[in-house]
PDB file of C-alpha atoms in Angstrom:
ATOM      1  CA  MET A   1     -26.475  77.343  72.253  1.00  0.00           C
ATOM      2  CA  SER A   2     -28.372  74.394  70.765  1.00  0.00           C
ATOM      3  CA  VAL A   3     -27.994  70.609  70.603  1.00  0.00           C
ATOM      4  CA  LEU A   4     -28.969  67.776  68.249  1.00  0.00           C
ATOM      5  CA  ARG A   5     -31.325  65.295  69.894  1.00  0.00           C
ATOM      6  CA  PRO A   6     -33.269  62.185  68.811  1.00  0.00           C
ATOM      7  CA  ALA A   7     -36.799  63.253  67.892  1.00  0.00           C
ATOM      8  CA  THR A   8     -38.860  61.237  70.344  1.00  0.00           C
ATOM      9  CA  GLY A   9     -41.584  61.971  72.864  1.00  0.00           C
ATOM     10  CA  ARG A  10     -42.721  65.574  72.930  1.00  0.00           C
ATOM     11  CA  TYR A  11     -40.153  66.540  70.285  1.00  0.00           C
ATOM     12  CA  LEU A  12     -41.641  64.049  67.832  1.00  0.00           C
ATOM     13  CA  GLU A  13     -45.196  65.171  68.573  1.00  0.00           C
ATOM     14  CA  GLN A  14     -44.263  68.809  67.910  1.00  0.00           C
ATOM     15  CA  ILE A  15     -42.513  67.876  64.637  1.00  0.00           C
ATOM     16  CA  LEU A  16     -45.451  65.813  63.373  1.00  0.00           C
ATOM     17  CA  GLN A  17     -47.907  68.590  64.176  1.00  0.00           C
ATOM     18  CA  ASP A  18     -45.715  71.209  62.475  1.00  0.00           C
ATOM     19  CA  THR A  19     -44.889  69.196  59.327  1.00  0.00           C
ATOM     20  CA  HIS A  20     -48.343  67.686  58.728  1.00  0.00           C
ATOM     21  CA  PRO A  21     -49.713  70.677  56.737  1.00  0.00           C
ATOM     22  CA  LEU A  22     -46.765  70.448  54.313  1.00  0.00           C
ATOM     23  CA  TRP A  23     -46.300  66.688  53.841  1.00  0.00           C
ATOM     24  CA  HIS A  24     -49.601  65.040  54.834  1.00  0.00           C
ATOM     25  CA  ASP A  25     -50.271  63.421  51.392  1.00  0.00           C
ATOM     26  CA  GLY A  26     -53.991  63.433  52.166  1.00  0.00           C
ATOM     27  CA  LEU A  27     -53.622  61.845  55.615  1.00  0.00           C
ATOM     28  CA  SER A  28     -55.266  63.146  58.781  1.00  0.00           C
ATOM     29  CA  VAL A  29     -52.958  64.190  61.625  1.00  0.00           C
ATOM     30  CA  GLU A  30     -53.541  60.853  63.361  1.00  0.00           C
ATOM     31  CA  ALA A  31     -52.985  58.835  60.177  1.00  0.00           C
ATOM     32  CA  TYR A  32     -49.832  60.876  59.484  1.00  0.00           C
ATOM     33  CA  ARG A  33     -48.531  59.890  62.925  1.00  0.00           C
ATOM     34  CA  ARG A  34     -49.433  56.238  62.385  1.00  0.00           C
ATOM     35  CA  HIS A  35     -47.712  56.252  58.996  1.00  0.00           C
ATOM     36  CA  TRP A  36     -44.448  57.363  60.633  1.00  0.00           C
ATOM     37  CA  GLU A  37     -44.746  54.936  63.540  1.00  0.00           C
ATOM     38  CA  ALA A  38     -45.503  52.012  61.223  1.00  0.00           C
ATOM     39  CA  GLN A  39     -42.420  52.755  59.083  1.00  0.00           C
ATOM     40  CA  ARG A  40     -40.289  52.720  62.228  1.00  0.00           C
ATOM     41  CA  ARG A  41     -41.710  49.323  63.212  1.00  0.00           C
ATOM     42  CA  THR A  42     -40.541  47.630  60.010  1.00  0.00           C
ATOM     43  CA  ALA A  43     -37.330  45.618  60.165  1.00  0.00           C
ATOM     44  CA  TRP A  44     -35.472  48.111  57.969  1.00  0.00           C
ATOM     45  CA  GLY A  45     -36.989  51.242  59.485  1.00  0.00           C
ATOM     46  CA  ALA A  46     -36.192  50.212  63.057  1.00  0.00           C
ATOM     47  CA  GLU A  47     -32.472  50.052  62.236  1.00  0.00           C
ATOM     48  CA  HIS A  48     -32.028  52.580  59.445  1.00  0.00           C
ATOM     49  CA  LEU A  49     -34.555  55.412  59.876  1.00  0.00           C
ATOM     50  CA  ASP A  50     -34.940  58.063  62.551  1.00  0.00           C
ATOM     51  CA  ARG A  51     -35.682  61.735  63.095  1.00  0.00           C
ATOM     52  CA  VAL A  52     -33.479  64.305  64.789  1.00  0.00           C
ATOM     53  CA  ALA A  53     -34.266  67.688  66.291  1.00  0.00           C
ATOM     54  CA  LEU A  54     -32.161  70.775  66.809  1.00  0.00           C
ATOM     55  CA  VAL A  55     -33.164  71.968  70.285  1.00  0.00           C
ATOM     56  CA  ARG A  56     -32.550  75.297  71.943  1.00  0.00           C
ATOM     57  CA  GLY A  57     -30.089  75.136  74.841  1.00  0.00           C
ATOM     58  CA  ASN A  58     -29.287  71.805  76.478  1.00  0.00           C
ATOM     59  CA  PRO A  59     -32.538  70.866  78.223  1.00  0.00           C
ATOM     60  CA  PRO A  60     -33.154  67.583  80.052  1.00  0.00           C
ATOM     61  CA  ASP A  61     -35.044  64.845  78.164  1.00  0.00           C
ATOM     62  CA  ASP A  62     -37.562  66.394  75.729  1.00  0.00           C
ATOM     63  CA  ALA A  63     -38.205  69.603  77.627  1.00  0.00           C
ATOM     64  CA  GLY A  64     -36.722  72.033  75.069  1.00  0.00           C
ATOM     65  CA  GLU A  65     -38.166  73.698  71.985  1.00  0.00           C
ATOM     66  CA  VAL A  66     -37.507  72.278  68.495  1.00  0.00           C
ATOM     67  CA  LEU A  67     -35.832  74.833  66.229  1.00  0.00           C
ATOM     68  CA  ALA A  68     -35.512  72.551  63.180  1.00  0.00           C
ATOM     69  CA  SER A  69     -35.782  68.842  62.372  1.00  0.00           C
ATOM     70  CA  ALA A  70     -35.006  66.227  59.711  1.00  0.00           C
ATOM     71  CA  LYS A  71     -35.278  62.530  58.901  1.00  0.00           C
ATOM     72  CA  ARG A  72     -32.129  60.427  58.582  1.00  0.00           C
ATOM     73  CA  TYR A  73     -31.790  57.260  56.467  1.00  0.00           C
ATOM     74  CA  ASP A  74     -28.844  54.862  56.714  1.00  0.00           C
ATOM     75  CA  PHE A  75     -28.371  53.500  53.183  1.00  0.00           C
ATOM     76  CA  SER A  76     -25.888  51.280  51.397  1.00  0.00           C
ATOM     77  CA  MET A  77     -25.213  52.568  47.897  1.00  0.00           C
ATOM     78  CA  ARG A  78     -23.184  51.291  44.976  1.00  0.00           C
ATOM     79  CA  LEU A  79     -21.001  54.132  43.708  1.00  0.00           C
ATOM     80  CA  ASP A  80     -18.613  53.408  40.847  1.00  0.00           C
ATOM     81  CA  GLY A  81     -18.458  49.723  41.717  1.00  0.00           C
ATOM     82  CA  ARG A  82     -18.008  50.081  45.487  1.00  0.00           C
ATOM     83  CA  ILE A  83     -20.572  49.752  48.260  1.00  0.00           C
ATOM     84  CA  ARG A  84     -20.597  52.888  50.396  1.00  0.00           C
ATOM     85  CA  ARG A  85     -22.442  53.896  53.536  1.00  0.00           C
ATOM     86  CA  VAL A  86     -24.624  56.883  52.629  1.00  0.00           C
ATOM     87  CA  LEU A  87     -26.685  59.137  54.879  1.00  0.00           C
ATOM     88  CA  GLY A  88     -30.054  60.138  53.435  1.00  0.00           C
ATOM     89  CA  ILE A  89     -31.366  63.466  54.746  1.00  0.00           C
ATOM     90  CA  GLY A  90     -35.077  64.156  54.305  1.00  0.00           C
ATOM     91  CA  ALA A  91     -37.909  66.377  55.535  1.00  0.00           C
ATOM     92  CA  VAL A  92     -35.662  69.240  56.645  1.00  0.00           C
ATOM     93  CA  PHE A  93     -38.075  71.602  58.363  1.00  0.00           C
ATOM     94  CA  THR A  94     -37.987  74.793  60.408  1.00  0.00           C
ATOM     95  CA  PRO A  95     -41.221  75.892  62.141  1.00  0.00           C
ATOM     96  CA  PRO A  96     -42.394  79.275  60.798  1.00  0.00           C
ATOM     97  CA  ARG A  97     -41.808  80.930  64.162  1.00  0.00           C
ATOM     98  CA  HIS A  98     -38.077  80.102  63.988  1.00  0.00           C
ATOM     99  CA  ARG A  99     -37.348  80.829  60.324  1.00  0.00           C
ATOM    100  CA  GLY A 100     -34.773  83.383  59.235  1.00  0.00           C
ATOM    101  CA  ARG A 101     -32.445  82.712  62.168  1.00  0.00           C
ATOM    102  CA  GLY A 102     -30.153  80.057  60.698  1.00  0.00           C
ATOM    103  CA  ALA A 103     -31.718  77.036  62.414  1.00  0.00           C
ATOM    104  CA  ALA A 104     -31.846  74.884  59.258  1.00  0.00           C
ATOM    105  CA  ARG A 105     -28.241  75.727  58.433  1.00  0.00           C
ATOM    106  CA  GLU A 106     -27.103  74.746  61.918  1.00  0.00           C
ATOM    107  CA  LEU A 107     -29.170  71.558  61.751  1.00  0.00           C
ATOM    108  CA  MET A 108     -27.553  70.557  58.425  1.00  0.00           C
ATOM    109  CA  GLU A 109     -24.062  71.326  59.676  1.00  0.00           C
ATOM    110  CA  ARG A 110     -24.575  69.240  62.809  1.00  0.00           C
ATOM    111  CA  ILE A 111     -26.135  66.326  60.896  1.00  0.00           C
ATOM    112  CA  LEU A 112     -23.232  66.244  58.433  1.00  0.00           C
ATOM    113  CA  GLU A 113     -20.663  66.533  61.214  1.00  0.00           C
ATOM    114  CA  ALA A 114     -22.288  63.653  63.109  1.00  0.00           C
ATOM    115  CA  ALA A 115     -22.509  61.545  59.939  1.00  0.00           C
ATOM    116  CA  GLU A 116     -18.821  61.923  59.257  1.00  0.00           C
ATOM    117  CA  ALA A 117     -18.016  60.890  62.832  1.00  0.00           C
ATOM    118  CA  GLU A 118     -20.272  57.830  62.446  1.00  0.00           C
ATOM    119  CA  GLY A 119     -18.432  56.635  59.339  1.00  0.00           C
ATOM    120  CA  PHE A 120     -20.749  57.698  56.524  1.00  0.00           C
ATOM    121  CA  GLU A 121     -18.905  58.359  53.258  1.00  0.00           C
ATOM    122  CA  PHE A 122     -21.548  60.351  51.372  1.00  0.00           C
ATOM    123  CA  ALA A 123     -24.721  62.303  52.102  1.00  0.00           C
ATOM    124  CA  LEU A 124     -27.774  62.223  49.809  1.00  0.00           C
ATOM    125  CA  LEU A 125     -30.969  64.265  49.745  1.00  0.00           C
ATOM    126  CA  PHE A 126     -33.926  65.310  47.588  1.00  0.00           C
ATOM    127  CA  SER A 127     -34.753  69.001  47.380  1.00  0.00           C
ATOM    128  CA  GLU A 128     -38.238  70.302  46.589  1.00  0.00           C
ATOM    129  CA  ILE A 129     -36.974  73.900  46.517  1.00  0.00           C
ATOM    130  CA  GLY A 130     -34.314  73.606  43.825  1.00  0.00           C
ATOM    131  CA  PRO A 131     -30.572  73.049  44.281  1.00  0.00           C
ATOM    132  CA  ALA A 132     -29.385  76.499  45.378  1.00  0.00           C
ATOM    133  CA  TYR A 133     -29.954  76.178  49.143  1.00  0.00           C
ATOM    134  CA  TYR A 134     -28.160  72.843  49.487  1.00  0.00           C
ATOM    135  CA  GLU A 135     -25.303  73.805  47.182  1.00  0.00           C
ATOM    136  CA  GLN A 136     -24.025  75.992  50.034  1.00  0.00           C
ATOM    137  CA  PHE A 137     -23.369  72.709  51.911  1.00  0.00           C
ATOM    138  CA  ASP A 138     -21.398  71.359  48.907  1.00  0.00           C
ATOM    139  CA  PHE A 139     -24.204  69.147  47.586  1.00  0.00           C
ATOM    140  CA  VAL A 140     -24.271  68.767  43.805  1.00  0.00           C
ATOM    141  CA  PRO A 141     -27.287  67.733  41.690  1.00  0.00           C
ATOM    142  CA  VAL A 142     -27.554  64.187  40.368  1.00  0.00           C
ATOM    143  CA  PRO A 143     -29.355  64.313  36.992  1.00  0.00           C
ATOM    144  CA  ARG A 144     -32.689  62.464  37.106  1.00  0.00           C
ATOM    145  CA  VAL A 145     -35.265  62.318  34.337  1.00  0.00           C
ATOM    146  CA  ALA A 146     -39.004  61.707  34.672  1.00  0.00           C
ATOM    147  CA  SER A 147     -40.644  59.730  31.877  1.00  0.00           C
ATOM    148  CA  ARG A 148     -44.065  58.962  30.493  1.00  0.00           C
ATOM    149  CA  ILE A 149     -44.623  55.290  29.697  1.00  0.00           C
ATOM    150  CA  VAL A 150     -46.751  54.435  26.664  1.00  0.00           C
ATOM    151  CA  VAL A 151     -47.927  50.821  26.451  1.00  0.00           C
ATOM    152  CA  ASP A 152     -48.311  49.274  22.992  1.00  0.00           C
ATOM    153  CA  GLY A 153     -51.944  48.178  22.817  1.00  0.00           C
ATOM    154  CA  ARG A 154     -51.792  46.758  19.322  1.00  0.00           C
ATOM    155  CA  GLY A 155     -52.707  43.104  18.893  1.00  0.00           C
ATOM    156  CA  GLY A 156     -56.214  43.164  20.325  1.00  0.00           C
ATOM    157  CA  GLY A 157     -55.716  42.270  23.972  1.00  0.00           C
ATOM    158  CA  ALA A 158     -53.357  41.223  26.717  1.00  0.00           C
ATOM    159  CA  PRO A 159     -50.644  38.594  26.300  1.00  0.00           C
ATOM    160  CA  ALA A 160     -51.374  35.124  27.675  1.00  0.00           C
ATOM    161  CA  MET A 161     -49.341  35.319  30.861  1.00  0.00           C
ATOM    162  CA  LEU A 162     -50.120  34.963  34.540  1.00  0.00           C
ATOM    163  CA  VAL A 163     -49.797  38.104  36.632  1.00  0.00           C
ATOM    164  CA  ARG A 164     -50.476  37.647  40.336  1.00  0.00           C
ATOM    165  CA  ALA A 165     -50.202  39.661  43.546  1.00  0.00           C
ATOM    166  CA  GLY A 166     -46.686  39.776  44.944  1.00  0.00           C
ATOM    167  CA  GLU A 167     -45.940  38.017  48.219  1.00  0.00           C
ATOM    168  CA  ASP A 168     -43.156  38.064  50.782  1.00  0.00           C
ATOM    169  CA  ARG A 169     -41.711  34.867  49.297  1.00  0.00           C
ATOM    170  CA  ASP A 170     -40.970  36.860  46.113  1.00  0.00           C
ATOM    171  CA  ILE A 171     -38.670  39.336  47.853  1.00  0.00           C
ATOM    172  CA  PRO A 172     -35.396  37.330  47.521  1.00  0.00           C
ATOM    173  CA  ALA A 173     -35.897  37.026  43.749  1.00  0.00           C
ATOM    174  CA  ILE A 174     -36.712  40.745  43.530  1.00  0.00           C
ATOM    175  CA  ALA A 175     -33.530  41.586  45.444  1.00  0.00           C
ATOM    176  CA  GLU A 176     -31.540  39.579  42.872  1.00  0.00           C
ATOM    177  CA  MET A 177     -33.175  41.486  40.001  1.00  0.00           C
ATOM    178  CA  ASN A 178     -32.317  44.777  41.682  1.00  0.00           C
ATOM    179  CA  ALA A 179     -28.708  43.729  42.272  1.00  0.00           C
ATOM    180  CA  LEU A 180     -28.233  42.802  38.610  1.00  0.00           C
ATOM    181  CA  ARG A 181     -29.502  46.199  37.460  1.00  0.00           C
ATOM    182  CA  ALA A 182     -27.436  48.063  40.074  1.00  0.00           C
ATOM    183  CA  LYS A 183     -24.186  46.534  38.848  1.00  0.00           C
ATOM    184  CA  ALA A 184     -24.679  48.192  35.466  1.00  0.00           C
ATOM    185  CA  ALA A 185     -25.109  51.686  36.976  1.00  0.00           C
ATOM    186  CA  ARG A 186     -22.582  54.098  38.414  1.00  0.00           C
ATOM    187  CA  LEU A 187     -24.958  55.115  41.208  1.00  0.00           C
ATOM    188  CA  ALA A 188     -27.685  52.865  42.641  1.00  0.00           C
ATOM    189  CA  LEU A 189     -28.964  51.824  46.034  1.00  0.00           C
ATOM    190  CA  ASP A 190     -27.830  48.447  47.317  1.00  0.00           C
ATOM    191  CA  ARG A 191     -31.406  47.295  47.958  1.00  0.00           C
ATOM    192  CA  SER A 192     -31.498  44.606  50.631  1.00  0.00           C
ATOM    193  CA  GLU A 193     -34.549  42.409  51.086  1.00  0.00           C
ATOM    194  CA  ASP A 194     -35.584  44.447  54.133  1.00  0.00           C
ATOM    195  CA  LEU A 195     -35.242  47.742  52.229  1.00  0.00           C
ATOM    196  CA  ILE A 196     -37.456  46.380  49.442  1.00  0.00           C
ATOM    197  CA  ARG A 197     -40.042  45.298  52.018  1.00  0.00           C
ATOM    198  CA  PHE A 198     -39.831  48.747  53.610  1.00  0.00           C
ATOM    199  CA  ALA A 199     -40.363  50.568  50.295  1.00  0.00           C
ATOM    200  CA  ILE A 200     -43.433  48.467  49.444  1.00  0.00           C
ATOM    201  CA  ALA A 201     -44.849  48.740  52.971  1.00  0.00           C
ATOM    202  CA  ARG A 202     -44.454  52.525  52.990  1.00  0.00           C
ATOM    203  CA  ARG A 203     -46.515  52.869  49.802  1.00  0.00           C
ATOM    204  CA  ARG A 204     -49.169  50.437  51.013  1.00  0.00           C
ATOM    205  CA  LEU A 205     -49.430  52.229  54.344  1.00  0.00           C
ATOM    206  CA  LEU A 206     -49.870  55.574  52.597  1.00  0.00           C
ATOM    207  CA  ALA A 207     -52.754  54.114  50.579  1.00  0.00           C
ATOM    208  CA  GLY A 208     -54.316  52.216  53.477  1.00  0.00           C
ATOM    209  CA  LEU A 209     -54.236  55.130  55.925  1.00  0.00           C
ATOM    210  CA  GLY A 210     -55.590  57.665  53.434  1.00  0.00           C
ATOM    211  CA  PRO A 211     -59.222  58.418  52.597  1.00  0.00           C
ATOM    212  CA  PRO A 212     -61.021  55.587  50.750  1.00  0.00           C
ATOM    213  CA  GLY A 213     -60.431  55.731  47.007  1.00  0.00           C
ATOM    214  CA  LEU A 214     -57.716  58.396  47.144  1.00  0.00           C
ATOM    215  CA  ARG A 215     -54.943  56.064  45.977  1.00  0.00           C
ATOM    216  CA  GLN A 216     -54.352  52.383  45.349  1.00  0.00           C
ATOM    217  CA  VAL A 217     -51.111  50.400  45.364  1.00  0.00           C
ATOM    218  CA  GLU A 218     -50.502  47.185  43.446  1.00  0.00           C
ATOM    219  CA  PHE A 219     -47.534  44.861  43.921  1.00  0.00           C
ATOM    220  CA  LEU A 220     -47.569  42.396  41.035  1.00  0.00           C
ATOM    221  CA  VAL A 221     -45.269  39.628  39.793  1.00  0.00           C
ATOM    222  CA  THR A 222     -45.083  37.122  36.988  1.00  0.00           C
ATOM    223  CA  GLU A 223     -43.359  33.839  37.620  1.00  0.00           C
ATOM    224  CA  GLU A 224     -41.729  30.895  35.902  1.00  0.00           C
ATOM    225  CA  GLY A 225     -41.004  27.640  37.683  1.00  0.00           C
ATOM    226  CA  HIS A 226     -42.690  29.004  40.850  1.00  0.00           C
ATOM    227  CA  GLN A 227     -40.207  31.886  41.049  1.00  0.00           C
ATOM    228  CA  ALA A 228     -40.811  35.568  40.375  1.00  0.00           C
ATOM    229  CA  VAL A 229     -39.062  36.637  37.171  1.00  0.00           C
ATOM    230  CA  ALA A 230     -40.552  40.131  36.768  1.00  0.00           C
ATOM    231  CA  TYR A 231     -42.376  42.509  39.101  1.00  0.00           C
ATOM    232  CA  LEU A 232     -43.674  46.013  39.527  1.00  0.00           C
ATOM    233  CA  VAL A 233     -45.109  48.265  42.232  1.00  0.00           C
ATOM    234  CA  CYS A 234     -47.636  50.805  40.947  1.00  0.00           C
ATOM    235  CA  THR A 235     -49.510  53.630  42.691  1.00  0.00           C
ATOM    236  CA  ALA A 236     -52.770  54.741  41.055  1.00  0.00           C
ATOM    237  CA  GLU A 237     -54.099  58.184  41.976  1.00  0.00           C
ATOM    238  CA  ALA A 238     -56.380  60.626  40.135  1.00  0.00           C
ATOM    239  CA  GLY A 239     -56.126  58.756  36.826  1.00  0.00           C
ATOM    240  CA  ARG A 240     -52.341  58.533  36.907  1.00  0.00           C
ATOM    241  CA  TRP A 241     -50.197  55.466  37.477  1.00  0.00           C
ATOM    242  CA  THR A 242     -46.744  55.889  38.983  1.00  0.00           C
ATOM    243  CA  ILE A 243     -44.441  52.909  38.493  1.00  0.00           C
ATOM    244  CA  GLU A 244     -42.697  53.102  41.850  1.00  0.00           C
ATOM    245  CA  GLU A 245     -40.226  50.324  41.044  1.00  0.00           C
ATOM    246  CA  ALA A 246     -39.967  47.374  38.688  1.00  0.00           C
ATOM    247  CA  GLY A 247     -37.632  44.647  37.518  1.00  0.00           C
ATOM    248  CA  ASP A 248     -37.165  41.775  35.104  1.00  0.00           C
ATOM    249  CA  ARG A 249     -34.664  38.927  34.915  1.00  0.00           C
ATOM    250  CA  ASP A 250     -34.771  39.285  31.138  1.00  0.00           C
ATOM    251  CA  PRO A 251     -32.300  42.063  30.186  1.00  0.00           C
ATOM    252  CA  SER A 252     -34.755  43.283  27.541  1.00  0.00           C
ATOM    253  CA  GLY A 253     -37.541  43.716  30.107  1.00  0.00           C
ATOM    254  CA  ALA A 254     -39.999  41.908  27.832  1.00  0.00           C
ATOM    255  CA  ARG A 255     -41.900  40.241  30.667  1.00  0.00           C
ATOM    256  CA  LEU A 256     -42.229  43.564  32.467  1.00  0.00           C
ATOM    257  CA  GLY A 257     -43.614  45.097  29.292  1.00  0.00           C
ATOM    258  CA  ALA A 258     -46.103  42.240  28.988  1.00  0.00           C
ATOM    259  CA  MET A 259     -47.199  42.808  32.596  1.00  0.00           C
ATOM    260  CA  LEU A 260     -48.083  46.408  31.788  1.00  0.00           C
ATOM    261  CA  GLN A 261     -50.004  45.232  28.736  1.00  0.00           C
ATOM    262  CA  VAL A 262     -51.997  42.901  31.005  1.00  0.00           C
ATOM    263  CA  MET A 263     -52.683  45.733  33.460  1.00  0.00           C
ATOM    264  CA  THR A 264     -53.896  48.188  30.831  1.00  0.00           C
ATOM    265  CA  ALA A 265     -56.075  45.529  29.149  1.00  0.00           C
ATOM    266  CA  ARG A 266     -58.005  44.689  32.335  1.00  0.00           C
ATOM    267  CA  GLU A 267     -60.545  47.479  31.736  1.00  0.00           C
ATOM    268  CA  PRO A 268     -60.439  48.230  27.994  1.00  0.00           C
ATOM    269  CA  ALA A 269     -63.526  50.486  28.106  1.00  0.00           C
ATOM    270  CA  LEU A 270     -61.792  53.016  30.351  1.00  0.00           C
ATOM    271  CA  VAL A 271     -59.537  55.832  29.197  1.00  0.00           C
ATOM    272  CA  PRO A 272     -55.931  54.558  29.362  1.00  0.00           C
ATOM    273  CA  PRO A 273     -54.135  55.951  32.408  1.00  0.00           C
ATOM    274  CA  ASP A 274     -51.273  58.382  32.247  1.00  0.00           C
ATOM    275  CA  ILE A 275     -48.261  56.269  33.313  1.00  0.00           C
ATOM    276  CA  VAL A 276     -45.177  57.983  34.736  1.00  0.00           C
ATOM    277  CA  SER A 277     -41.949  56.727  36.259  1.00  0.00           C
ATOM    278  CA  TRP A 278     -38.299  57.376  37.018  1.00  0.00           C
ATOM    279  CA  TRP A 279     -37.506  54.764  34.389  1.00  0.00           C
ATOM    280  CA  PRO A 280     -33.892  53.496  34.108  1.00  0.00           C
ATOM    281  CA  ASP A 281     -32.193  54.393  30.862  1.00  0.00           C
ATOM    282  CA  ALA A 282     -31.013  50.830  30.203  1.00  0.00           C
ATOM    283  CA  LEU A 283     -34.445  49.200  30.645  1.00  0.00           C
ATOM    284  CA  ARG A 284     -36.382  49.265  27.386  1.00  0.00           C
ATOM    285  CA  PRO A 285     -39.139  46.602  27.111  1.00  0.00           C
ATOM    286  CA  PRO A 286     -40.170  46.179  23.468  1.00  0.00           C
ATOM    287  CA  GLN A 287     -43.875  46.687  24.337  1.00  0.00           C
ATOM    288  CA  LEU A 288     -43.270  50.137  25.846  1.00  0.00           C
ATOM    289  CA  ARG A 289     -42.309  53.563  24.619  1.00  0.00           C
ATOM    290  CA  VAL A 290     -40.417  55.592  27.197  1.00  0.00           C
ATOM    291  CA  GLU A 291     -40.831  59.328  26.608  1.00  0.00           C
ATOM    292  CA  PRO A 292     -38.657  61.617  28.775  1.00  0.00           C
ATOM    293  CA  THR A 293     -40.667  64.583  30.038  1.00  0.00           C
ATOM    294  CA  GLY A 294     -37.911  66.548  31.788  1.00  0.00           C
ATOM    295  CA  PRO A 295     -36.075  66.616  35.111  1.00  0.00           C
ATOM    296  CA  THR A 296     -37.791  65.080  38.126  1.00  0.00           C
ATOM    297  CA  PRO A 297     -39.593  67.636  40.340  1.00  0.00           C
ATOM    298  CA  GLU A 298     -37.461  66.564  43.290  1.00  0.00           C
ATOM    299  CA  VAL A 299     -33.793  67.437  42.750  1.00  0.00           C
ATOM    300  CA  MET A 300     -31.538  64.557  43.824  1.00  0.00           C
ATOM    301  CA  MET A 301     -28.277  65.839  45.375  1.00  0.00           C
ATOM    302  CA  ILE A 302     -25.144  64.203  46.779  1.00  0.00           C
ATOM    303  CA  ARG A 303     -21.883  65.187  48.449  1.00  0.00           C
ATOM    304  CA  PRO A 304     -18.877  63.324  49.837  1.00  0.00           C
ATOM    305  CA  LEU A 305     -18.122  63.712  53.516  1.00  0.00           C
ATOM    306  CA  ALA A 306     -14.716  65.285  54.172  1.00  0.00           C
ATOM    307  CA  GLY A 307     -11.895  62.863  54.797  1.00  0.00           C
ATOM    308  CA  ARG A 308     -13.956  59.860  53.699  1.00  0.00           C
ATOM    309  CA  ALA A 309     -14.141  59.936  49.908  1.00  0.00           C
ATOM    310  CA  LEU A 310     -13.059  61.852  46.860  1.00  0.00           C
ATOM    311  CA  PRO A 311     -15.691  63.799  44.897  1.00  0.00           C
ATOM    312  CA  LEU A 312     -17.545  61.771  42.305  1.00  0.00           C
ATOM    313  CA  PRO A 313     -16.748  62.439  38.651  1.00  0.00           C
ATOM    314  CA  PRO A 314     -19.724  64.138  36.930  1.00  0.00           C
ATOM    315  CA  LEU A 315     -22.778  61.910  36.598  1.00  0.00           C
ATOM    316  CA  GLN A 316     -25.190  61.629  33.688  1.00  0.00           C
ATOM    317  CA  ALA A 317     -28.839  60.646  34.096  1.00  0.00           C
ATOM    318  CA  SER A 318     -28.068  57.394  32.264  1.00  0.00           C
ATOM    319  CA  ASP A 319     -25.491  56.539  34.973  1.00  0.00           C
ATOM    320  CA  VAL A 320     -28.132  56.448  37.721  1.00  0.00           C
ATOM    321  CA  ALA A 321     -30.601  53.682  38.633  1.00  0.00           C
ATOM    322  CA  TYR A 322     -32.883  55.078  41.343  1.00  0.00           C
ATOM    323  CA  TRP A 323     -36.605  54.305  41.573  1.00  0.00           C
ATOM    324  CA  HIS A 324     -39.275  56.692  42.818  1.00  0.00           C
ATOM    325  CA  ALA A 325     -40.035  54.157  45.580  1.00  0.00           C
ATOM    326  CA  ASP A 326     -36.757  55.110  47.254  1.00  0.00           C
ATOM    327  CA  ALA A 327     -37.219  58.893  47.138  1.00  0.00           C
ATOM    328  CA  PHE A 328     -37.454  60.432  50.601  1.00  0.00           C
TER     329      PHE A 328
END
């Protein structure tokens, strides 16, 4: 007999200690704990993010032993023109001492059962172990392609445009850019202002809590008429830039391309960075060359919840607009 419980108190401490070796991203145990707590204190995280634990028996409070655990995200997603409530399932973990006894399976079954009862229409996850395990729960892969971004450096320097650090006042304009792009896709998150703030804060926290110099995060915008008209969030680590998310009011993405030209021209004596991204198929700035390198390492998977929605028709990678910033 086991039960699903909120992962708080001693349960949470056990989960953080157990999962730190696998998902620490260079953080100490204490920084790893602070990273989680800070995400939960954001406006979006407080309402839409939690952890659950499968606990042996039915103990009082947090007195039982955690058999398996996972994160849960409460998303809104645009699927074939309709906004749906989607449960994100992340960080599914069974402590080594409990593996091979079906704890993860029971955890998944209970999470999905609870989600259906709470009114979720779909469940979404990212698998680091390939699709086979989660296919037994009726998840199907969503094609995602990783790309290398090559910036055109011809012309002898950066374009004459102002690129500044992004600020909170830019978030409403960024949400509008995201909404415009999402309408053109079959599958895309409905990114509220608070979700955008959460995604940026999570990356900044990861950089700020890590060892000095391990990674840097830049949130940059260009503006016209005192309003942001293009933006990007970039993580730099070990000579590689990851474009976590980006947007441009111009359908061609020309201002976004010019921003990347400005960024790469700041230190012309250095070796150009390797730039990677989960770049949307429909976004093709004229200053960039987008070179697909293969499927993303994390396999994106989705399933409808019984009685709530019909299965999705097959998706192509070009049907999906989903930035690396929102992977979980």
